[in-house]
GROMACS .gro file of C-alpha atoms in nm:
model
  319
    1MET     CA    1   8.568  10.494  10.609
    2THR     CA    2   8.549  10.368  10.968
    3ARG     CA    3   8.876  10.240  11.103
    4PRO     CA    4   8.868   9.864  11.150
    5ASP     CA    5   8.942   9.732  11.498
    6LEU     CA    6   9.211   9.488  11.389
    7THR     CA    7   9.433   9.493  11.697
    8GLY     CA    8   9.288   9.460  11.963
    9ASP     CA    9  10.305  11.530  12.609
   10GLY     CA   10  10.210  11.808  12.360
   11PRO     CA   11  10.249  11.800  11.985
   12VAL     CA   12  10.576  11.907  11.826
   13PRO     CA   13  10.522  12.165  11.549
   14LEU     CA   14  10.742  12.023  11.273
   15ALA     CA   15  10.713  12.061  10.898
   16ASP     CA   16  10.523  11.795  10.705
   17SER     CA   17  10.814  11.702  10.480
   18GLY     CA   18  11.034  11.422  10.362
   19ASP     CA   19  11.308  11.617  10.195
   20GLY     CA   20  11.540  11.667  10.490
   21SER     CA   21  11.470  12.042  10.510
   22LEU     CA   22  11.395  12.059  10.883
   23ALA     CA   23  11.650  12.288  11.045
   24LEU     CA   24  11.739  12.079  11.347
   25ALA     CA   25  12.087  12.028  11.484
   26ASP     CA   26  12.225  11.686  11.392
   27THR     CA   27  12.407  11.627  11.719
   28GLY     CA   28  12.463  11.344  11.959
   29ASP     CA   29  12.426  11.066  11.706
   30ARG     CA   30  12.567  10.741  11.835
   31PRO     CA   31  12.604  10.408  11.661
   32VAL     CA   32  12.316  10.176  11.739
   33THR     CA   33  12.330   9.809  11.655
   34PRO     CA   34  11.985   9.666  11.584
   35PRO     CA   35  11.893   9.380  11.814
   36ASP     CA   36  11.993   9.047  11.665
   37THR     CA   37  11.723   8.796  11.578
   38GLY     CA   38  11.794   8.406  11.578
   39ASP     CA   39  11.914   8.086  11.416
   40ARG     CA   40  11.686   7.866  11.624
   41PRO     CA   41  11.304   7.870  11.641
   42VAL     CA   42  11.209   8.225  11.734
   43ALA     CA   43  11.050   8.272  12.074
   44LEU     CA   44  10.708   8.427  12.093
   45VAL     CA   45  10.561   8.637  12.370
   46ASP     CA   46  10.191   8.676  12.443
   47THR     CA   47  10.113   9.048  12.468
   48GLY     CA   48   9.755   8.981  12.575
   49ASP     CA   49   9.585   8.948  12.239
   50ARG     CA   50   9.834   8.790  11.998
   51PRO     CA   51  10.194   8.667  11.986
   52VAL     CA   52  10.468   8.900  11.873
   53LEU     CA   53  10.803   8.800  11.729
   54LEU     CA   54  11.089   8.864  11.968
   55ALA     CA   55  11.430   8.976  11.849
   56GLU     CA   56  11.663   8.679  11.893
   57THR     CA   57  12.034   8.635  11.835
   58GLY     CA   58  12.114   8.552  11.475
   59ALA     CA   59  11.808   8.632  11.260
   60ARG     CA   60  11.958   8.961  11.145
   61ASP     CA   61  12.228   8.744  10.983
   62TRP     CA   62  11.991   8.500  10.814
   63SER     CA   63  12.000   8.499  10.437
   64PRO     CA   64  11.664   8.581  10.277
   65ALA     CA   65  11.647   8.216  10.159
   66THR     CA   66  11.692   8.094  10.518
   67ALA     CA   67  11.421   8.331  10.640
   68ARG     CA   68  11.182   8.218  10.367
   69ALA     CA   69  11.250   7.851  10.446
   70ARG     CA   70  11.165   7.910  10.811
   71PHE     CA   71  10.845   8.090  10.719
   72ARG     CA   72  10.757   7.809  10.477
   73ALA     CA   73  10.801   7.567  10.766
   74GLY     CA   74  10.547   7.760  10.973
   75LEU     CA   75  10.740   8.029  11.161
   76ALA     CA   76  10.524   8.342  11.181
   77GLY     CA   77  10.572   8.692  11.320
   78PRO     CA   78  10.687   9.043  11.226
   79THR     CA   79  10.999   9.054  11.009
   80ALA     CA   80  11.155   9.379  11.136
   81GLY     CA   81  11.520   9.309  11.213
   82VAL     CA   82  11.544   8.997  10.992
   83ALA     CA   83  11.802   8.946  10.711
   84ALA     CA   84  12.001   9.265  10.749
   85GLY     CA   85  12.060   9.462  10.432
   86HIS     CA   86  11.793   9.287  10.224
   87THR     CA   87  11.483   9.448  10.082
   88GLN     CA   88  11.147   9.351  10.230
   89ALA     CA   89  10.822   9.376  10.038
   90ASN     CA   90  10.449   9.409  10.098
   91LEU     CA   91  10.230   9.172   9.895
   92ILE     CA   92   9.886   9.208   9.745
   93ALA     CA   93   9.739   8.972   9.485
   94VAL     CA   94   9.415   9.053   9.305
   95PRO     CA   95   9.218   8.888   9.023
   96ALA     CA   96   9.342   8.983   8.677
   97ASP     CA   97   9.031   9.191   8.606
   98TRP     CA   98   9.127   9.414   8.901
   99ALA     CA   99   9.500   9.425   8.821
  100TYR     CA  100   9.489   9.740   8.604
  101ASP     CA  101   9.299   9.926   8.875
  102MET     CA  102   9.560   9.817   9.130
  103LEU     CA  103   9.850   9.915   8.903
  104LEU     CA  104   9.692  10.255   8.843
  105PHE     CA  105   9.624  10.297   9.215
  106CYS     CA  106   9.992  10.231   9.288
  107GLN     CA  107  10.109  10.464   9.010
  108ARG     CA  108   9.888  10.743   9.144
  109ASN     CA  109   9.992  10.685   9.506
  110PRO     CA  110  10.364  10.604   9.490
  111ARG     CA  111  10.451  10.702   9.846
  112PRO     CA  112  10.239  10.431  10.014
  113CYS     CA  113  10.249  10.194   9.714
  114PRO     CA  114  10.597  10.190   9.556
  115VAL     CA  115  10.597   9.900   9.308
  116LEU     CA  116  10.901   9.669   9.306
  117ASP     CA  117  10.754   9.392   9.087
  118VAL     CA  118  10.428   9.280   8.927
  119THR     CA  119  10.382   8.916   8.826
  120ASP     CA  120  10.198   8.760   8.537
  121ALA     CA  121   9.855   8.621   8.617
  122GLY     CA  122   9.884   8.298   8.814
  123ALA     CA  123  10.262   8.324   8.863
  124VAL     CA  124  10.389   8.220   9.205
  125THR     CA  125  10.746   8.345   9.159
  126THR     CA  126  10.917   8.683   9.134
  127VAL     CA  127  11.242   8.810   8.988
  128LEU     CA  128  11.313   8.960   9.331
  129ALA     CA  129  11.375   8.613   9.478
  130PRO     CA  130  11.430   8.336   9.219
  131GLY     CA  131  11.311   8.003   9.355
  132ALA     CA  132  11.083   8.153   9.620
  133ASP     CA  133  10.711   8.070   9.629
  134LEU     CA  134  10.479   8.363   9.690
  135ARG     CA  135  10.211   8.127   9.826
  136THR     CA  136  10.420   7.983  10.111
  137ASP     CA  137  10.725   8.199  10.184
  138LEU     CA  138  10.572   8.478  10.391
  139PRO     CA  139  10.516   8.438  10.766
  140ARG     CA  140  10.141   8.500  10.743
  141TYR     CA  141   9.883   8.600  10.483
  142ARG     CA  142   9.541   8.760  10.486
  143VAL     CA  143   9.251   8.642  10.270
  144TRP     CA  144   8.981   8.894  10.176
  145ARG     CA  145   8.638   8.833  10.025
  146ASP     CA  146   8.420   9.130   9.933
  147GLY     CA  147   8.640   9.350  10.150
  148GLU     CA  148   8.605   9.132  10.459
  149LEU     CA  149   8.896   8.952  10.625
  150VAL     CA  150   8.810   8.581  10.626
  151ALA     CA  151   9.137   8.399  10.707
  152GLU     CA  152   9.499   8.453  10.815
  153PRO     CA  153   9.687   8.140  10.705
  154THR     CA  154  10.060   8.079  10.713
  155ASP     CA  155  10.028   7.891  10.380
  156ALA     CA  156   9.814   8.044  10.104
  157ARG     CA  157   9.811   7.753   9.859
  158GLU     CA  158   9.457   7.659   9.956
  159TYR     CA  159   9.338   8.005   9.854
  160TRP     CA  160   9.551   8.058   9.546
  161ARG     CA  161   9.382   8.125   9.212
  162ASP     CA  162   9.525   8.098   8.863
  163ASP     CA  163   9.402   8.447   8.775
  164LEU     CA  164   9.585   8.628   9.056
  165VAL     CA  165   9.828   8.907   8.968
  166THR     CA  166  10.070   8.977   9.252
  167PHE     CA  167  10.211   9.319   9.337
  168LEU     CA  168  10.522   9.345   9.554
  169LEU     CA  169  10.558   9.689   9.709
  170GLY     CA  170  10.849   9.846   9.896
  171CYS     CA  171  10.846   9.819  10.276
  172SER     CA  172  10.983  10.061  10.535
  173PHE     CA  173  11.147   9.775  10.729
  174THR     CA  174  11.409   9.798  10.453
  175PHE     CA  175  11.531  10.144  10.553
  176GLU     CA  176  11.544  10.063  10.924
  177TRP     CA  177  11.898   9.931  10.877
  178ALA     CA  178  12.001  10.267  10.735
  179LEU     CA  179  11.831  10.448  11.024
  180ALA     CA  180  12.004  10.229  11.282
  181GLY     CA  181  12.338  10.273  11.108
  182ALA     CA  182  12.292  10.651  11.138
  183GLY     CA  183  12.224  10.623  11.510
  184VAL     CA  184  11.843  10.636  11.503
  185PRO     CA  185  11.689  10.405  11.767
  186ILE     CA  186  11.425  10.163  11.634
  187ARG     CA  187  11.186  10.144  11.927
  188HIS     CA  188  10.961   9.861  11.807
  189VAL     CA  189  11.261   9.637  11.739
  190GLU     CA  190  11.412   9.724  12.077
  191GLN     CA  191  11.082   9.631  12.241
  192GLY     CA  192  11.023   9.313  12.039
  193ARG     CA  193  10.701   9.446  11.884
  194ASN     CA  194  10.548   9.495  11.545
  195VAL     CA  195  10.564   9.849  11.409
  196PRO     CA  196  10.244  10.049  11.483
  197MET     CA  197  10.037  10.141  11.176
  198TYR     CA  198   9.745  10.382  11.155
  199VAL     CA  199   9.467  10.459  10.908
  200THR     CA  200   9.478  10.833  10.836
  201ASP     CA  201   9.218  11.082  10.719
  202ARG     CA  202   9.420  11.143  10.401
  203GLU     CA  203   9.244  10.989  10.104
  204CYS     CA  204   9.455  10.832   9.832
  205ARG     CA  205   9.395  10.934   9.474
  206PRO     CA  206   9.129  10.692   9.343
  207ALA     CA  207   9.197  10.460   9.049
  208GLY     CA  208   8.913  10.288   8.870
  209ARG     CA  209   8.722  10.092   9.131
  210LEU     CA  210   8.988  10.134   9.401
  211ARG     CA  211   8.981  10.405   9.665
  212GLY     CA  212   9.072  10.437  10.029
  213PRO     CA  213   9.277  10.620  10.292
  214MET     CA  214   9.653  10.624  10.330
  215VAL     CA  215   9.797  10.407  10.607
  216VAL     CA  216  10.113  10.519  10.787
  217SER     CA  217  10.369  10.349  11.007
  218MET     CA  218  10.505  10.537  11.309
  219ARG     CA  219  10.850  10.533  11.465
  220PRO     CA  220  10.934  10.747  11.768
  221VAL     CA  221  11.252  10.946  11.700
  222PRO     CA  222  11.453  11.153  11.950
  223PRO     CA  223  11.486  11.517  11.831
  224GLU     CA  224  11.863  11.492  11.788
  225HIS     CA  225  11.816  11.202  11.542
  226LEU     CA  226  11.532  11.350  11.339
  227ARG     CA  227  11.750  11.495  11.066
  228ALA     CA  228  11.923  11.159  11.018
  229ALA     CA  229  11.589  10.973  11.007
  230ILE     CA  230  11.456  11.205  10.736
  231ARG     CA  231  11.780  11.197  10.538
  232GLU     CA  232  11.838  10.822  10.543
  233SER     CA  233  11.481  10.719  10.463
  234GLY     CA  234  11.459  10.987  10.195
  235LEU     CA  235  11.745  10.819  10.009
  236LEU     CA  236  11.529  10.507   9.964
  237PRO     CA  237  11.219  10.626   9.776
  238ALA     CA  238  11.146  10.274   9.647
  239VAL     CA  239  11.065  10.168  10.005
  240HIS     CA  240  10.843  10.469  10.092
  241GLY     CA  241  11.116  10.734  10.121
  242GLY     CA  242  11.106  11.014  10.376
  243PRO     CA  243  10.831  11.078  10.630
  244VAL     CA  244  10.494  11.219  10.530
  245HIS     CA  245  10.452  11.389  10.869
  246CYS     CA  246  10.644  11.459  11.189
  247GLY     CA  247  10.481  11.555  11.516
  248ASP     CA  248  10.114  11.595  11.608
  249PRO     CA  249   9.926  11.275  11.508
  250ALA     CA  250   9.597  11.467  11.501
  251ALA     CA  251   9.717  11.631  11.179
  252LEU     CA  252   9.671  11.289  11.017
  253GLY     CA  253   9.341  11.221  11.191
  254ILE     CA  254   9.503  10.982  11.440
  255ALA     CA  255   9.332  11.012  11.777
  256ASP     CA  256   9.539  10.781  11.996
  257LEU     CA  257   9.890  10.650  11.930
  258ALA     CA  258   9.829  10.380  12.191
  259ARG     CA  259   9.561  10.225  11.967
  260PRO     CA  260   9.715  10.146  11.626
  261ASP     CA  261   9.487  10.004  11.358
  262PHE     CA  262   9.753   9.744  11.272
  263GLY     CA  263  10.062   9.626  11.458
  264ASP     CA  264  10.144   9.707  11.819
  265PRO     CA  265  10.174  10.020  12.031
  266VAL     CA  266  10.530  10.114  12.121
  267GLU     CA  267  10.658  10.293  12.427
  268MET     CA  268  10.803  10.636  12.355
  269ALA     CA  269  11.082  10.808  12.546
  270PRO     CA  270  10.978  11.143  12.700
  271ASP     CA  271  11.135  11.355  12.424
  272ASP     CA  272  11.056  11.127  12.131
  273ILE     CA  273  10.879  11.277  11.831
  274PRO     CA  274  10.627  11.057  11.648
  275VAL     CA  275  10.741  11.030  11.286
  276PHE     CA  276  10.508  10.887  11.023
  277TRP     CA  277  10.595  10.714  10.696
  278ALA     CA  278  10.356  10.607  10.420
  279CYS     CA  279  10.284  10.236  10.460
  280GLY     CA  280  10.233   9.942  10.224
  281VAL     CA  281   9.926   9.831  10.421
  282THR     CA  282   9.745  10.108  10.231
  283PRO     CA  283   9.621   9.861   9.962
  284GLN     CA  284   9.454   9.660  10.239
  285ALA     CA  285   9.265   9.972  10.344
  286ALA     CA  286   9.167  10.012   9.978
  287VAL     CA  287   9.044   9.652   9.974
  288MET     CA  288   8.826   9.723  10.278
  289ALA     CA  289   8.692  10.043  10.124
  290SER     CA  290   8.644   9.917   9.768
  291ARG     CA  291   8.540   9.557   9.840
  292PRO     CA  292   8.682   9.359   9.546
  293PRO     CA  293   8.545   9.003   9.535
  294PHE     CA  294   8.881   8.854   9.635
  295ALA     CA  295   9.230   8.962   9.742
  296LEU     CA  296   9.528   8.800   9.911
  297THR     CA  297   9.776   9.009  10.110
  298HIS     CA  298  10.057   8.978  10.363
  299ALA     CA  299   9.964   9.016  10.728
  300PRO     CA  300  10.074   9.364  10.842
  301GLY     CA  301  10.438   9.360  10.948
  302GLN     CA  302  10.498   9.006  10.817
  303MET     CA  303  10.675   9.072  10.493
  304PHE     CA  304  10.826   8.894  10.194
  305LEU     CA  305  11.207   8.875  10.220
  306THR     CA  306  11.357   8.938   9.876
  307ASP     CA  307  11.710   8.863   9.758
  308ALA     CA  308  11.754   9.227   9.655
  309ARG     CA  309  12.000   9.436   9.854
  310ASP     CA  310  11.901   9.768  10.005
  311GLU     CA  311  12.172   9.955   9.815
  312GLN     CA  312  12.005   9.860   9.485
  313TYR     CA  313  11.728  10.108   9.574
  314ARG     CA  314  11.939  10.376   9.740
  315VAL     CA  315  11.970  10.703   9.551
  316VAL     CA  316  12.268  10.935   9.574
  317GLY     CA  317  12.225  11.200   9.840
  318VAL     CA  318  12.406  11.528   9.892
  319ASP     CA  319  12.457  11.663  10.244
   0.00000   0.00000   0.00000
């Protein structure tokens, strides 16, 4: 599959793991408070090809209901750093006759596609956020026809179909609060950018008519914080869990970190290690590869804010 153009110092030899087994000293950790985001209309900055949500005082303290109300009113942008402590979710809705294939695809590929909820056909609500409307309460959607992106509305009611089955999948924005609490810097939030995401050369396990490559998100991590990043994300398997790779991006078939397939490039500190997590944009890559007649998804990085708390999905870890 050819990577879609939807955006516009040496490798570190680290183990491809997510189980916290890397033998690195866990030293120098310092508390890092994620940048706050706001209780007034969020400012946007033009990066040259599209606007990016800026962190603004207060949005980390929004309730999920407040965030959804603002998105319903037309506010759009990446949701990293919004509604601290609440689980965020990727969304993909497919016609009912494709729903079994999608469910099987998720079951066979749980790292990029961890299922949090699946709706009945035509339902516009979820148990993860009673009273929310899946057609209106995300910042931005993507509409796909025969595998081609045809629209990116902020309100999907015009495109909604009564036969759509919606899948809500765990999102790595959820574990960023745990990373920050352990002292791991979150570079894309610091820089007011969307997280960079890349199509890899690792094929997912096919399911029925669905196939496609795994997509990963990347966060630069200083070496002294790597153990904490692996440990904290690994305790949240329902939102992708630990990294799938640390170090050389070429091992995933990624040629240039400065050119993500989705999201925005981030600036890395000189000693930062690129760390890659499985990403819930993977079903969108499957849509492009498999070309179902119709699909509706979130725009990458612009997630559904659920009422669930992060700790509901945290497993018990042993140091």
